[in-house]
Amino acid sequence: MKIVRLIVKEVKQQFRDTGGLVLMTLFPLVLTLVLGFALSGLYADDGDLEDLSCLYAKEGDSLLAQAFERDFLPVSHEAHVFLAEEPDIDKAKALVESGETHGFILVGENRITIFTRDSSGYNASFLQTIMKSFTQTFDVMTTVAQTHPEALQTMANTDTSQSFTRQVSLNRSKSPRAMDYYAITMLTLIIMYSSLAAMSTVVEDKRHRTLYRIFITPVKNHELLISKGIGVIITTLCQVIFVFIIGKLFLGANWGEDLFSVFLVILAEIVMMVSVGIGFAYLFKSHENAYALIQTLIPILVFLGGGYVNLDIFGVGGILSTMAYISPIKWINKTILSIVYANDYSSLGTTIIICFSIAVIFISISAIFSKKEVKV
Amino acid sequence: MIALELNGLVKRFGSIVAVDNVDLSVREGEIFGLLGPNGAGKSTTINVICGLLSPNSGSLRIFGKDPLKHEHFAKTQIGIVPQDIAVYNDLTAYENISFFAGLYGIKGKELHKNTLEALEFVGLTDYQKRFPKSFSGGMKRRLNIACAIAHKPKLIIMDEPTVGIDPQSRNHILQSVKELNRRGSTIIYTSHYMEEVEEVCSRIAIMDHGKVIAEGTSKELKAMVSDTDTLCITVENGLKVDEKALLDIPGVKNVNIHENELRISTSRDVVSFPKIINTLMTSDNTIRNIESRTPDLETVFLSLTGRKLRDQEA
Ligand SMILES: Nc1ncnc2c1ncn2[C@@H]1O[C@H](COP(=O)(O)OP(=O)(O)O)[C@@H](O)[C@H]1O
Ligand SMILES: [Mg+2]
């Protein structure tokens, strides 16, 4: 009951902070719009797909290799993928490394391997996706051929290659437009700033001596901490939902089909940043230092996370690309983009674990350091 | 019934002994005054009473119970008006009072009723929907009081509730202290203004350097210095005098110099007046005014400590 009271008060105060509300809602929407238009040339576009030129090689003359040449090669250009054979595997790999070709497809006995320079970029995930759907089709055909050879005739009549490319093109147009990209990264960017809101609830309570007043009531320290955390989480969630809805309705942002998983990542980010904010408020004696540190850290982490520009698109490889993974926001953006555009859930678990581990660390810091303050 | 009892209370901050072996006993229904200059240890004593600081030694009882063992009981019985104004600027007056009272577990209709009563009591009913940002110093002080009383505590502790406000608001606050007491609350009133303490308090303890140096009713305290007269002498330009020479005069107990003003406590039985004047004249002072004062709490403090209560201010 007391906790509910404390939470309601926090939420009320947050919603009265018009500056904070504008920062958290209008700011990301306007930035999405501006960056979405300004940088649209750098990202995929609905009508005008970038051509991908790739090399391929066959290892032996397997059934798979035959199917590849028979069914895939003739239609691949419809998905703007242009293939040339390069039997020298090492040379092909070197060309990929040097960036002279977008990718290299090695067709083996019974599997297809794809080489790209940066395995997390859109071109890479696009190639992965189309080759996956190709091998799946192939697998079905082989199974059918083995068990019901008579059915194969019927299937051959329905133009499988045609439907295959349609599927491929569809996949291709699913890579994010600039607007879609920024709708996601600007949302994850502002959530970073929920740490400031969380920090100021603690700092303001100290500054206005209201913390003293709360401590002379029967409220326990952990009740206060929990309610502050939940209060800011609730407010941030409301803001996020607002930005989400407006972004979808007016900017046509694409959030994919699996909203639940995307929401899970966003919630994990909110919980992490709110904990960081409260932890910082207790960790630092000087509020100015705590504010300054967070204000400096966020843009760096967001930059590394590709929040402002997609580092993959600029081909910034090597050290920076690797370094980016120290930024939790890199994991968050990558996970959401993978879920929305490639149905790829491989990093979801890691991201959630990273967020909650950081949250646990800072919640513990708050619990330890705030206890000391009760006594002085 | 004893509302509050302190036995040998000690609170140190490093080498500073902020509260030095304090014994106090406040009876239910009293307005008890805690008078002392800035830094005397009044706020520290209060912070120990409300459980924000743990004492280095000594014990305390609130309505007969040990607050360490009966924390919830102790906290709900006490209402504290902090020395610094402690309200939320982004909550209205009503919301501030209702929020803090709610933290004591009061809810629903009772909470609403108590909140309105507290607003009424401090005269802020018309301002209940306003934010404290727009309040004057006096209004903020009154809201600060309202936030401490809406949960109907039996013991109300006010820590310098009149610092930095206009005389009208000060008067309003002093009247409300008496009114709260009439309605049944025991009150501990802390101040470094002796006129206030003298006006509202039934019993007074004088604190200095963490110690209680005298205790009793205003009458009893003044009786302690009934053999003392205070001489206030104002001179032209700077005061040129050797303090020691004045103290050497028989009958002079204490000398306090402040710019052009000289305050001397003298023993009533010894005639020292001519010698004092003589000393001043021979030191080349031009006397502008001489005044003899009947003892007040200021005299008490002066004669006990040799200092004025408000030395630090000025
Ligand atoms: N948290 C603290 N840390 C160190 N010293 C303190 C602290 N609080 C008070 N003091 C010191 O204790 C003494 C008593 O202070 P305080 O109780 O505030 O006096 P008063 O309220 O009578 O003005 C002062 O010397 C003050 O500097
Ligand atoms: Mg004080």
mmCIF file with all atom_site columns, C-alpha atoms in Angstrom, chain A residues 146-331:
data_model
loop_
_atom_site.group_PDB
_atom_site.id
_atom_site.type_symbol
_atom_site.label_atom_id
_atom_site.label_alt_id
_atom_site.label_comp_id
_atom_site.label_asym_id
_atom_site.label_entity_id
_atom_site.label_seq_id
_atom_site.pdbx_PDB_ins_code
_atom_site.Cartn_x
_atom_site.Cartn_y
_atom_site.Cartn_z
_atom_site.occupancy
_atom_site.B_iso_or_equiv
_atom_site.pdbx_formal_charge
_atom_site.auth_seq_id
_atom_site.auth_comp_id
_atom_site.auth_asym_id
_atom_site.auth_atom_id
_atom_site.pdbx_PDB_model_num
ATOM 1   C CA . GLN A 1 146 ? 12.542 -40.190 -52.475 1.00 0.00 ? 146 GLN A CA 1
ATOM 2   C CA . THR A 1 147 ? 9.127  -40.989 -51.055 1.00 0.00 ? 147 THR A CA 1
ATOM 3   C CA . HIS A 1 148 ? 6.600  -39.959 -53.689 1.00 0.00 ? 148 HIS A CA 1
ATOM 4   C CA . PRO A 1 149 ? 8.429  -39.645 -57.010 1.00 0.00 ? 149 PRO A CA 1
ATOM 5   C CA . GLU A 1 150 ? 5.086  -39.378 -58.841 1.00 0.00 ? 150 GLU A CA 1
ATOM 6   C CA . ALA A 1 151 ? 4.268  -36.135 -57.040 1.00 0.00 ? 151 ALA A CA 1
ATOM 7   C CA . LEU A 1 152 ? 7.346  -34.481 -58.420 1.00 0.00 ? 152 LEU A CA 1
ATOM 8   C CA . GLN A 1 153 ? 5.782  -34.172 -61.808 1.00 0.00 ? 153 GLN A CA 1
ATOM 9   C CA . THR A 1 154 ? 2.911  -32.107 -60.433 1.00 0.00 ? 154 THR A CA 1
ATOM 10  C CA . MET A 1 155 ? 5.230  -29.897 -58.480 1.00 0.00 ? 155 MET A CA 1
ATOM 11  C CA . ALA A 1 156 ? 7.400  -29.262 -61.495 1.00 0.00 ? 156 ALA A CA 1
ATOM 12  C CA . ASN A 1 157 ? 4.362  -27.972 -63.319 1.00 0.00 ? 157 ASN A CA 1
ATOM 13  C CA . THR A 1 158 ? 3.579  -25.396 -60.699 1.00 0.00 ? 158 THR A CA 1
ATOM 14  C CA . ASP A 1 159 ? 6.373  -23.005 -61.347 1.00 0.00 ? 159 ASP A CA 1
ATOM 15  C CA . THR A 1 160 ? 8.488  -23.461 -58.238 1.00 0.00 ? 160 THR A CA 1
ATOM 16  C CA . SER A 1 161 ? 11.288 -21.265 -59.417 1.00 0.00 ? 161 SER A CA 1
ATOM 17  C CA . GLN A 1 162 ? 8.861  -18.410 -59.925 1.00 0.00 ? 162 GLN A CA 1
ATOM 18  C CA . SER A 1 163 ? 7.436  -18.571 -56.390 1.00 0.00 ? 163 SER A CA 1
ATOM 19  C CA . PHE A 1 164 ? 10.917 -18.990 -55.049 1.00 0.00 ? 164 PHE A CA 1
ATOM 20  C CA . THR A 1 165 ? 12.136 -15.661 -56.376 1.00 0.00 ? 165 THR A CA 1
ATOM 21  C CA . ARG A 1 166 ? 9.025  -13.902 -55.233 1.00 0.00 ? 166 ARG A CA 1
ATOM 22  C CA . GLN A 1 167 ? 9.828  -15.075 -51.798 1.00 0.00 ? 167 GLN A CA 1
ATOM 23  C CA . VAL A 1 168 ? 13.408 -13.928 -52.268 1.00 0.00 ? 168 VAL A CA 1
ATOM 24  C CA . SER A 1 169 ? 12.458 -10.443 -53.438 1.00 0.00 ? 169 SER A CA 1
ATOM 25  C CA . LEU A 1 170 ? 10.110 -10.074 -50.555 1.00 0.00 ? 170 LEU A CA 1
ATOM 26  C CA . ASN A 1 171 ? 12.880 -10.901 -48.174 1.00 0.00 ? 171 ASN A CA 1
ATOM 27  C CA . ARG A 1 172 ? 15.146 -8.453  -49.886 1.00 0.00 ? 172 ARG A CA 1
ATOM 28  C CA . SER A 1 173 ? 12.754 -5.522  -49.512 1.00 0.00 ? 173 SER A CA 1
ATOM 29  C CA . LYS A 1 174 ? 12.521 -6.321  -45.846 1.00 0.00 ? 174 LYS A CA 1
ATOM 30  C CA . SER A 1 175 ? 15.904 -4.829  -45.075 1.00 0.00 ? 175 SER A CA 1
ATOM 31  C CA . PRO A 1 176 ? 15.261 -1.572  -43.174 1.00 0.00 ? 176 PRO A CA 1
ATOM 32  C CA . ARG A 1 177 ? 14.626 1.748   -44.785 1.00 0.00 ? 177 ARG A CA 1
ATOM 33  C CA . ALA A 1 178 ? 16.322 4.665   -43.042 1.00 0.00 ? 178 ALA A CA 1
ATOM 34  C CA . MET A 1 179 ? 13.040 5.583   -41.360 1.00 0.00 ? 179 MET A CA 1
ATOM 35  C CA . ASP A 1 180 ? 12.627 2.077   -39.976 1.00 0.00 ? 180 ASP A CA 1
ATOM 36  C CA . TYR A 1 181 ? 16.200 1.935   -38.813 1.00 0.00 ? 181 TYR A CA 1
ATOM 37  C CA . TYR A 1 182 ? 15.947 5.198   -36.916 1.00 0.00 ? 182 TYR A CA 1
ATOM 38  C CA . ALA A 1 183 ? 12.531 4.407   -35.496 1.00 0.00 ? 183 ALA A CA 1
ATOM 39  C CA . ILE A 1 184 ? 14.268 1.547   -33.713 1.00 0.00 ? 184 ILE A CA 1
ATOM 40  C CA . THR A 1 185 ? 17.569 3.166   -32.782 1.00 0.00 ? 185 THR A CA 1
ATOM 41  C CA . MET A 1 186 ? 16.011 6.454   -31.666 1.00 0.00 ? 186 MET A CA 1
ATOM 42  C CA . LEU A 1 187 ? 13.681 4.560   -29.370 1.00 0.00 ? 187 LEU A CA 1
ATOM 43  C CA . THR A 1 188 ? 16.522 2.581   -27.835 1.00 0.00 ? 188 THR A CA 1
ATOM 44  C CA . LEU A 1 189 ? 18.462 5.870   -27.636 1.00 0.00 ? 189 LEU A CA 1
ATOM 45  C CA . ILE A 1 190 ? 15.885 7.708   -25.542 1.00 0.00 ? 190 ILE A CA 1
ATOM 46  C CA . ILE A 1 191 ? 15.486 4.748   -23.248 1.00 0.00 ? 191 ILE A CA 1
ATOM 47  C CA . MET A 1 192 ? 19.149 5.315   -22.366 1.00 0.00 ? 192 MET A CA 1
ATOM 48  C CA . TYR A 1 193 ? 18.073 8.703   -21.049 1.00 0.00 ? 193 TYR A CA 1
ATOM 49  C CA . SER A 1 194 ? 15.554 7.176   -18.657 1.00 0.00 ? 194 SER A CA 1
ATOM 50  C CA . SER A 1 195 ? 18.628 6.737   -16.448 1.00 0.00 ? 195 SER A CA 1
ATOM 51  C CA . LEU A 1 196 ? 18.713 10.517  -16.014 1.00 0.00 ? 196 LEU A CA 1
ATOM 52  C CA . ALA A 1 197 ? 15.078 10.573  -14.930 1.00 0.00 ? 197 ALA A CA 1
ATOM 53  C CA . ALA A 1 198 ? 15.753 7.788   -12.448 1.00 0.00 ? 198 ALA A CA 1
ATOM 54  C CA . MET A 1 199 ? 18.817 9.546   -11.105 1.00 0.00 ? 199 MET A CA 1
ATOM 55  C CA . SER A 1 200 ? 17.023 12.828  -10.617 1.00 0.00 ? 200 SER A CA 1
ATOM 56  C CA . THR A 1 201 ? 14.238 11.289  -8.531  1.00 0.00 ? 201 THR A CA 1
ATOM 57  C CA . VAL A 1 202 ? 16.895 10.338  -5.978  1.00 0.00 ? 202 VAL A CA 1
ATOM 58  C CA . VAL A 1 203 ? 18.925 13.532  -6.328  1.00 0.00 ? 203 VAL A CA 1
ATOM 59  C CA . GLU A 1 204 ? 15.873 15.785  -6.038  1.00 0.00 ? 204 GLU A CA 1
ATOM 60  C CA . ASP A 1 205 ? 14.723 13.922  -2.934  1.00 0.00 ? 205 ASP A CA 1
ATOM 61  C CA . LYS A 1 206 ? 18.085 14.647  -1.353  1.00 0.00 ? 206 LYS A CA 1
ATOM 62  C CA . ARG A 1 207 ? 18.242 18.237  -2.539  1.00 0.00 ? 207 ARG A CA 1
ATOM 63  C CA . HIS A 1 208 ? 14.779 19.159  -1.290  1.00 0.00 ? 208 HIS A CA 1
ATOM 64  C CA . ARG A 1 209 ? 15.289 17.309  1.974   1.00 0.00 ? 209 ARG A CA 1
ATOM 65  C CA . THR A 1 210 ? 12.178 15.257  1.223   1.00 0.00 ? 210 THR A CA 1
ATOM 66  C CA . LEU A 1 211 ? 14.322 12.153  1.640   1.00 0.00 ? 211 LEU A CA 1
ATOM 67  C CA . TYR A 1 212 ? 14.694 13.182  5.317   1.00 0.00 ? 212 TYR A CA 1
ATOM 68  C CA . ARG A 1 213 ? 10.948 13.476  5.583   1.00 0.00 ? 213 ARG A CA 1
ATOM 69  C CA . ILE A 1 214 ? 10.412 10.054  4.027   1.00 0.00 ? 214 ILE A CA 1
ATOM 70  C CA . PHE A 1 215 ? 12.955 8.453   6.333   1.00 0.00 ? 215 PHE A CA 1
ATOM 71  C CA . ILE A 1 216 ? 11.197 9.693   9.470   1.00 0.00 ? 216 ILE A CA 1
ATOM 72  C CA . THR A 1 217 ? 8.024  7.892   8.354   1.00 0.00 ? 217 THR A CA 1
ATOM 73  C CA . PRO A 1 218 ? 7.777  4.111   8.788   1.00 0.00 ? 218 PRO A CA 1
ATOM 74  C CA . VAL A 1 219 ? 8.754  3.600   5.103   1.00 0.00 ? 219 VAL A CA 1
ATOM 75  C CA . LYS A 1 220 ? 11.623 1.159   4.671   1.00 0.00 ? 220 LYS A CA 1
ATOM 76  C CA . ASN A 1 221 ? 14.612 1.960   2.515   1.00 0.00 ? 221 ASN A CA 1
ATOM 77  C CA . HIS A 1 222 ? 13.977 -0.927  0.114   1.00 0.00 ? 222 HIS A CA 1
ATOM 78  C CA . GLU A 1 223 ? 10.356 0.172   -0.332  1.00 0.00 ? 223 GLU A CA 1
ATOM 79  C CA . LEU A 1 224 ? 11.597 3.578   -1.375  1.00 0.00 ? 224 LEU A CA 1
ATOM 80  C CA . LEU A 1 225 ? 14.141 2.137   -3.827  1.00 0.00 ? 225 LEU A CA 1
ATOM 81  C CA . ILE A 1 226 ? 11.690 -0.291  -5.391  1.00 0.00 ? 226 ILE A CA 1
ATOM 82  C CA . SER A 1 227 ? 9.029  2.351   -5.832  1.00 0.00 ? 227 SER A CA 1
ATOM 83  C CA . LYS A 1 228 ? 11.460 4.772   -7.438  1.00 0.00 ? 228 LYS A CA 1
ATOM 84  C CA . GLY A 1 229 ? 12.561 2.077   -9.881  1.00 0.00 ? 229 GLY A CA 1
ATOM 85  C CA . ILE A 1 230 ? 9.049  0.940   -10.731 1.00 0.00 ? 230 ILE A CA 1
ATOM 86  C CA . GLY A 1 231 ? 7.816  4.529   -10.990 1.00 0.00 ? 231 GLY A CA 1
ATOM 87  C CA . VAL A 1 232 ? 10.364 5.467   -13.626 1.00 0.00 ? 232 VAL A CA 1
ATOM 88  C CA . ILE A 1 233 ? 9.924  2.150   -15.459 1.00 0.00 ? 233 ILE A CA 1
ATOM 89  C CA . ILE A 1 234 ? 6.175  2.751   -15.724 1.00 0.00 ? 234 ILE A CA 1
ATOM 90  C CA . THR A 1 235 ? 6.651  6.295   -16.997 1.00 0.00 ? 235 THR A CA 1
ATOM 91  C CA . THR A 1 236 ? 9.285  5.267   -19.524 1.00 0.00 ? 236 THR A CA 1
ATOM 92  C CA . LEU A 1 237 ? 7.067  2.441   -20.760 1.00 0.00 ? 237 LEU A CA 1
ATOM 93  C CA . CYS A 1 238 ? 4.218  4.898   -21.342 1.00 0.00 ? 238 CYS A CA 1
ATOM 94  C CA . GLN A 1 239 ? 6.555  7.170   -23.277 1.00 0.00 ? 239 GLN A CA 1
ATOM 95  C CA . VAL A 1 240 ? 7.923  4.274   -25.304 1.00 0.00 ? 240 VAL A CA 1
ATOM 96  C CA . ILE A 1 241 ? 4.433  3.061   -26.188 1.00 0.00 ? 241 ILE A CA 1
ATOM 97  C CA . PHE A 1 242 ? 3.501  6.585   -27.260 1.00 0.00 ? 242 PHE A CA 1
ATOM 98  C CA . VAL A 1 243 ? 6.582  6.906   -29.471 1.00 0.00 ? 243 VAL A CA 1
ATOM 99  C CA . PHE A 1 244 ? 5.944  3.427   -30.837 1.00 0.00 ? 244 PHE A CA 1
ATOM 100 C CA . ILE A 1 245 ? 2.339  4.131   -31.802 1.00 0.00 ? 245 ILE A CA 1
ATOM 101 C CA . ILE A 1 246 ? 3.037  7.551   -33.328 1.00 0.00 ? 246 ILE A CA 1
ATOM 102 C CA . GLY A 1 247 ? 6.055  6.140   -35.175 1.00 0.00 ? 247 GLY A CA 1
ATOM 103 C CA . LYS A 1 248 ? 3.979  3.319   -36.594 1.00 0.00 ? 248 LYS A CA 1
ATOM 104 C CA . LEU A 1 249 ? 0.959  5.420   -37.518 1.00 0.00 ? 249 LEU A CA 1
ATOM 105 C CA . PHE A 1 250 ? 2.652  8.504   -38.930 1.00 0.00 ? 250 PHE A CA 1
ATOM 106 C CA . LEU A 1 251 ? 6.097  7.359   -39.996 1.00 0.00 ? 251 LEU A CA 1
ATOM 107 C CA . GLY A 1 252 ? 5.101  3.859   -40.978 1.00 0.00 ? 252 GLY A CA 1
ATOM 108 C CA . ALA A 1 253 ? 7.917  2.363   -38.929 1.00 0.00 ? 253 ALA A CA 1
ATOM 109 C CA . ASN A 1 254 ? 8.313  -1.377  -39.291 1.00 0.00 ? 254 ASN A CA 1
ATOM 110 C CA . TRP A 1 255 ? 8.511  -3.289  -36.012 1.00 0.00 ? 255 TRP A CA 1
ATOM 111 C CA . GLY A 1 256 ? 8.064  -6.716  -37.553 1.00 0.00 ? 256 GLY A CA 1
ATOM 112 C CA . GLU A 1 257 ? 5.505  -9.322  -36.545 1.00 0.00 ? 257 GLU A CA 1
ATOM 113 C CA . ASP A 1 258 ? 6.908  -10.495 -33.241 1.00 0.00 ? 258 ASP A CA 1
ATOM 114 C CA . LEU A 1 259 ? 6.142  -7.476  -31.079 1.00 0.00 ? 259 LEU A CA 1
ATOM 115 C CA . PHE A 1 260 ? 6.390  -9.504  -27.912 1.00 0.00 ? 260 PHE A CA 1
ATOM 116 C CA . SER A 1 261 ? 10.096 -10.310 -28.324 1.00 0.00 ? 261 SER A CA 1
ATOM 117 C CA . VAL A 1 262 ? 10.885 -6.733  -29.327 1.00 0.00 ? 262 VAL A CA 1
ATOM 118 C CA . PHE A 1 263 ? 9.009  -5.536  -26.261 1.00 0.00 ? 263 PHE A CA 1
ATOM 119 C CA . LEU A 1 264 ? 11.015 -7.919  -24.102 1.00 0.00 ? 264 LEU A CA 1
ATOM 120 C CA . VAL A 1 265 ? 14.296 -6.391  -25.299 1.00 0.00 ? 265 VAL A CA 1
ATOM 121 C CA . ILE A 1 266 ? 12.962 -2.873  -24.752 1.00 0.00 ? 266 ILE A CA 1
ATOM 122 C CA . LEU A 1 267 ? 11.762 -3.708  -21.261 1.00 0.00 ? 267 LEU A CA 1
ATOM 123 C CA . ALA A 1 268 ? 15.176 -5.205  -20.456 1.00 0.00 ? 268 ALA A CA 1
ATOM 124 C CA . GLU A 1 269 ? 16.826 -1.993  -21.628 1.00 0.00 ? 269 GLU A CA 1
ATOM 125 C CA . ILE A 1 270 ? 14.504 0.155   -19.505 1.00 0.00 ? 270 ILE A CA 1
ATOM 126 C CA . VAL A 1 271 ? 15.114 -1.941  -16.399 1.00 0.00 ? 271 VAL A CA 1
ATOM 127 C CA . MET A 1 272 ? 18.872 -1.746  -16.993 1.00 0.00 ? 272 MET A CA 1
ATOM 128 C CA . MET A 1 273 ? 18.999 2.021   -17.492 1.00 0.00 ? 273 MET A CA 1
ATOM 129 C CA . VAL A 1 274 ? 16.688 2.842   -14.587 1.00 0.00 ? 274 VAL A CA 1
ATOM 130 C CA . SER A 1 275 ? 18.874 0.747   -12.284 1.00 0.00 ? 275 SER A CA 1
ATOM 131 C CA . VAL A 1 276 ? 21.994 2.438   -13.629 1.00 0.00 ? 276 VAL A CA 1
ATOM 132 C CA . GLY A 1 277 ? 20.451 5.872   -12.940 1.00 0.00 ? 277 GLY A CA 1
ATOM 133 C CA . ILE A 1 278 ? 19.486 5.068   -9.361  1.00 0.00 ? 278 ILE A CA 1
ATOM 134 C CA . GLY A 1 279 ? 22.843 3.389   -8.747  1.00 0.00 ? 279 GLY A CA 1
ATOM 135 C CA . PHE A 1 280 ? 24.746 6.424   -10.035 1.00 0.00 ? 280 PHE A CA 1
ATOM 136 C CA . ALA A 1 281 ? 22.744 8.725   -7.783  1.00 0.00 ? 281 ALA A CA 1
ATOM 137 C CA . TYR A 1 282 ? 23.883 6.796   -4.723  1.00 0.00 ? 282 TYR A CA 1
ATOM 138 C CA . LEU A 1 283 ? 27.367 5.961   -5.954  1.00 0.00 ? 283 LEU A CA 1
ATOM 139 C CA . PHE A 1 284 ? 28.481 9.549   -6.504  1.00 0.00 ? 284 PHE A CA 1
ATOM 140 C CA . LYS A 1 285 ? 28.730 12.100  -3.728  1.00 0.00 ? 285 LYS A CA 1
ATOM 141 C CA . SER A 1 286 ? 28.484 14.920  -6.235  1.00 0.00 ? 286 SER A CA 1
ATOM 142 C CA . HIS A 1 287 ? 25.339 14.935  -8.329  1.00 0.00 ? 287 HIS A CA 1
ATOM 143 C CA . GLU A 1 288 ? 27.036 17.044  -10.981 1.00 0.00 ? 288 GLU A CA 1
ATOM 144 C CA . ASN A 1 289 ? 29.649 14.361  -11.554 1.00 0.00 ? 289 ASN A CA 1
ATOM 145 C CA . ALA A 1 290 ? 27.035 11.659  -11.832 1.00 0.00 ? 290 ALA A CA 1
ATOM 146 C CA . TYR A 1 291 ? 25.036 13.679  -14.361 1.00 0.00 ? 291 TYR A CA 1
ATOM 147 C CA . ALA A 1 292 ? 28.143 14.580  -16.334 1.00 0.00 ? 292 ALA A CA 1
ATOM 148 C CA . LEU A 1 293 ? 29.329 10.986  -16.507 1.00 0.00 ? 293 LEU A CA 1
ATOM 149 C CA . ILE A 1 294 ? 25.997 9.660   -17.738 1.00 0.00 ? 294 ILE A CA 1
ATOM 150 C CA . GLN A 1 295 ? 25.663 12.504  -20.235 1.00 0.00 ? 295 GLN A CA 1
ATOM 151 C CA . THR A 1 296 ? 29.096 11.677  -21.669 1.00 0.00 ? 296 THR A CA 1
ATOM 152 C CA . LEU A 1 297 ? 28.721 7.928   -21.619 1.00 0.00 ? 297 LEU A CA 1
ATOM 153 C CA . ILE A 1 298 ? 25.373 7.648   -23.369 1.00 0.00 ? 298 ILE A CA 1
ATOM 154 C CA . PRO A 1 299 ? 26.358 9.253   -26.721 1.00 0.00 ? 299 PRO A CA 1
ATOM 155 C CA . ILE A 1 300 ? 29.510 7.124   -26.899 1.00 0.00 ? 300 ILE A CA 1
ATOM 156 C CA . LEU A 1 301 ? 27.679 3.882   -26.200 1.00 0.00 ? 301 LEU A CA 1
ATOM 157 C CA . VAL A 1 302 ? 24.899 4.841   -28.590 1.00 0.00 ? 302 VAL A CA 1
ATOM 158 C CA . PHE A 1 303 ? 27.396 5.699   -31.336 1.00 0.00 ? 303 PHE A CA 1
ATOM 159 C CA . LEU A 1 304 ? 29.109 2.343   -30.916 1.00 0.00 ? 304 LEU A CA 1
ATOM 160 C CA . GLY A 1 305 ? 25.695 0.728   -30.951 1.00 0.00 ? 305 GLY A CA 1
ATOM 161 C CA . GLY A 1 306 ? 24.960 2.234   -34.353 1.00 0.00 ? 306 GLY A CA 1
ATOM 162 C CA . GLY A 1 307 ? 22.294 4.518   -32.914 1.00 0.00 ? 307 GLY A CA 1
ATOM 163 C CA . TYR A 1 308 ? 23.201 7.548   -35.008 1.00 0.00 ? 308 TYR A CA 1
ATOM 164 C CA . VAL A 1 309 ? 24.543 5.841   -38.131 1.00 0.00 ? 309 VAL A CA 1
ATOM 165 C CA . ASN A 1 310 ? 24.661 2.211   -39.019 1.00 0.00 ? 310 ASN A CA 1
ATOM 166 C CA . LEU A 1 311 ? 28.346 1.417   -38.698 1.00 0.00 ? 311 LEU A CA 1
ATOM 167 C CA . ASP A 1 312 ? 27.891 -1.713  -40.863 1.00 0.00 ? 312 ASP A CA 1
ATOM 168 C CA . ILE A 1 313 ? 26.720 0.367   -43.781 1.00 0.00 ? 313 ILE A CA 1
ATOM 169 C CA . PHE A 1 314 ? 29.763 2.575   -43.629 1.00 0.00 ? 314 PHE A CA 1
ATOM 170 C CA . GLY A 1 315 ? 31.821 -0.560  -43.724 1.00 0.00 ? 315 GLY A CA 1
ATOM 171 C CA . VAL A 1 316 ? 33.601 0.436   -40.549 1.00 0.00 ? 316 VAL A CA 1
ATOM 172 C CA . GLY A 1 317 ? 34.988 -2.978  -39.905 1.00 0.00 ? 317 GLY A CA 1
ATOM 173 C CA . GLY A 1 318 ? 37.742 -4.262  -37.677 1.00 0.00 ? 318 GLY A CA 1
ATOM 174 C CA . ILE A 1 319 ? 38.411 -2.837  -34.248 1.00 0.00 ? 319 ILE A CA 1
ATOM 175 C CA . LEU A 1 320 ? 35.473 -0.460  -34.042 1.00 0.00 ? 320 LEU A CA 1
ATOM 176 C CA . SER A 1 321 ? 33.085 -3.183  -35.086 1.00 0.00 ? 321 SER A CA 1
ATOM 177 C CA . THR A 1 322 ? 34.426 -5.491  -32.403 1.00 0.00 ? 322 THR A CA 1
ATOM 178 C CA . MET A 1 323 ? 34.603 -2.724  -29.823 1.00 0.00 ? 323 MET A CA 1
ATOM 179 C CA . ALA A 1 324 ? 30.967 -1.933  -30.462 1.00 0.00 ? 324 ALA A CA 1
ATOM 180 C CA . TYR A 1 325 ? 30.049 -5.071  -28.590 1.00 0.00 ? 325 TYR A CA 1
ATOM 181 C CA . ILE A 1 326 ? 31.115 -3.535  -25.296 1.00 0.00 ? 326 ILE A CA 1
ATOM 182 C CA . SER A 1 327 ? 28.125 -1.263  -25.726 1.00 0.00 ? 327 SER A CA 1
ATOM 183 C CA . PRO A 1 328 ? 24.936 -2.835  -24.407 1.00 0.00 ? 328 PRO A CA 1
ATOM 184 C CA . ILE A 1 329 ? 23.049 -0.717  -26.902 1.00 0.00 ? 329 ILE A CA 1
ATOM 185 C CA . LYS A 1 330 ? 24.859 -2.531  -29.722 1.00 0.00 ? 330 LYS A CA 1
ATOM 186 C CA . TRP A 1 331 ? 23.403 -5.788  -28.488 1.00 0.00 ? 331 TRP A CA 1
#
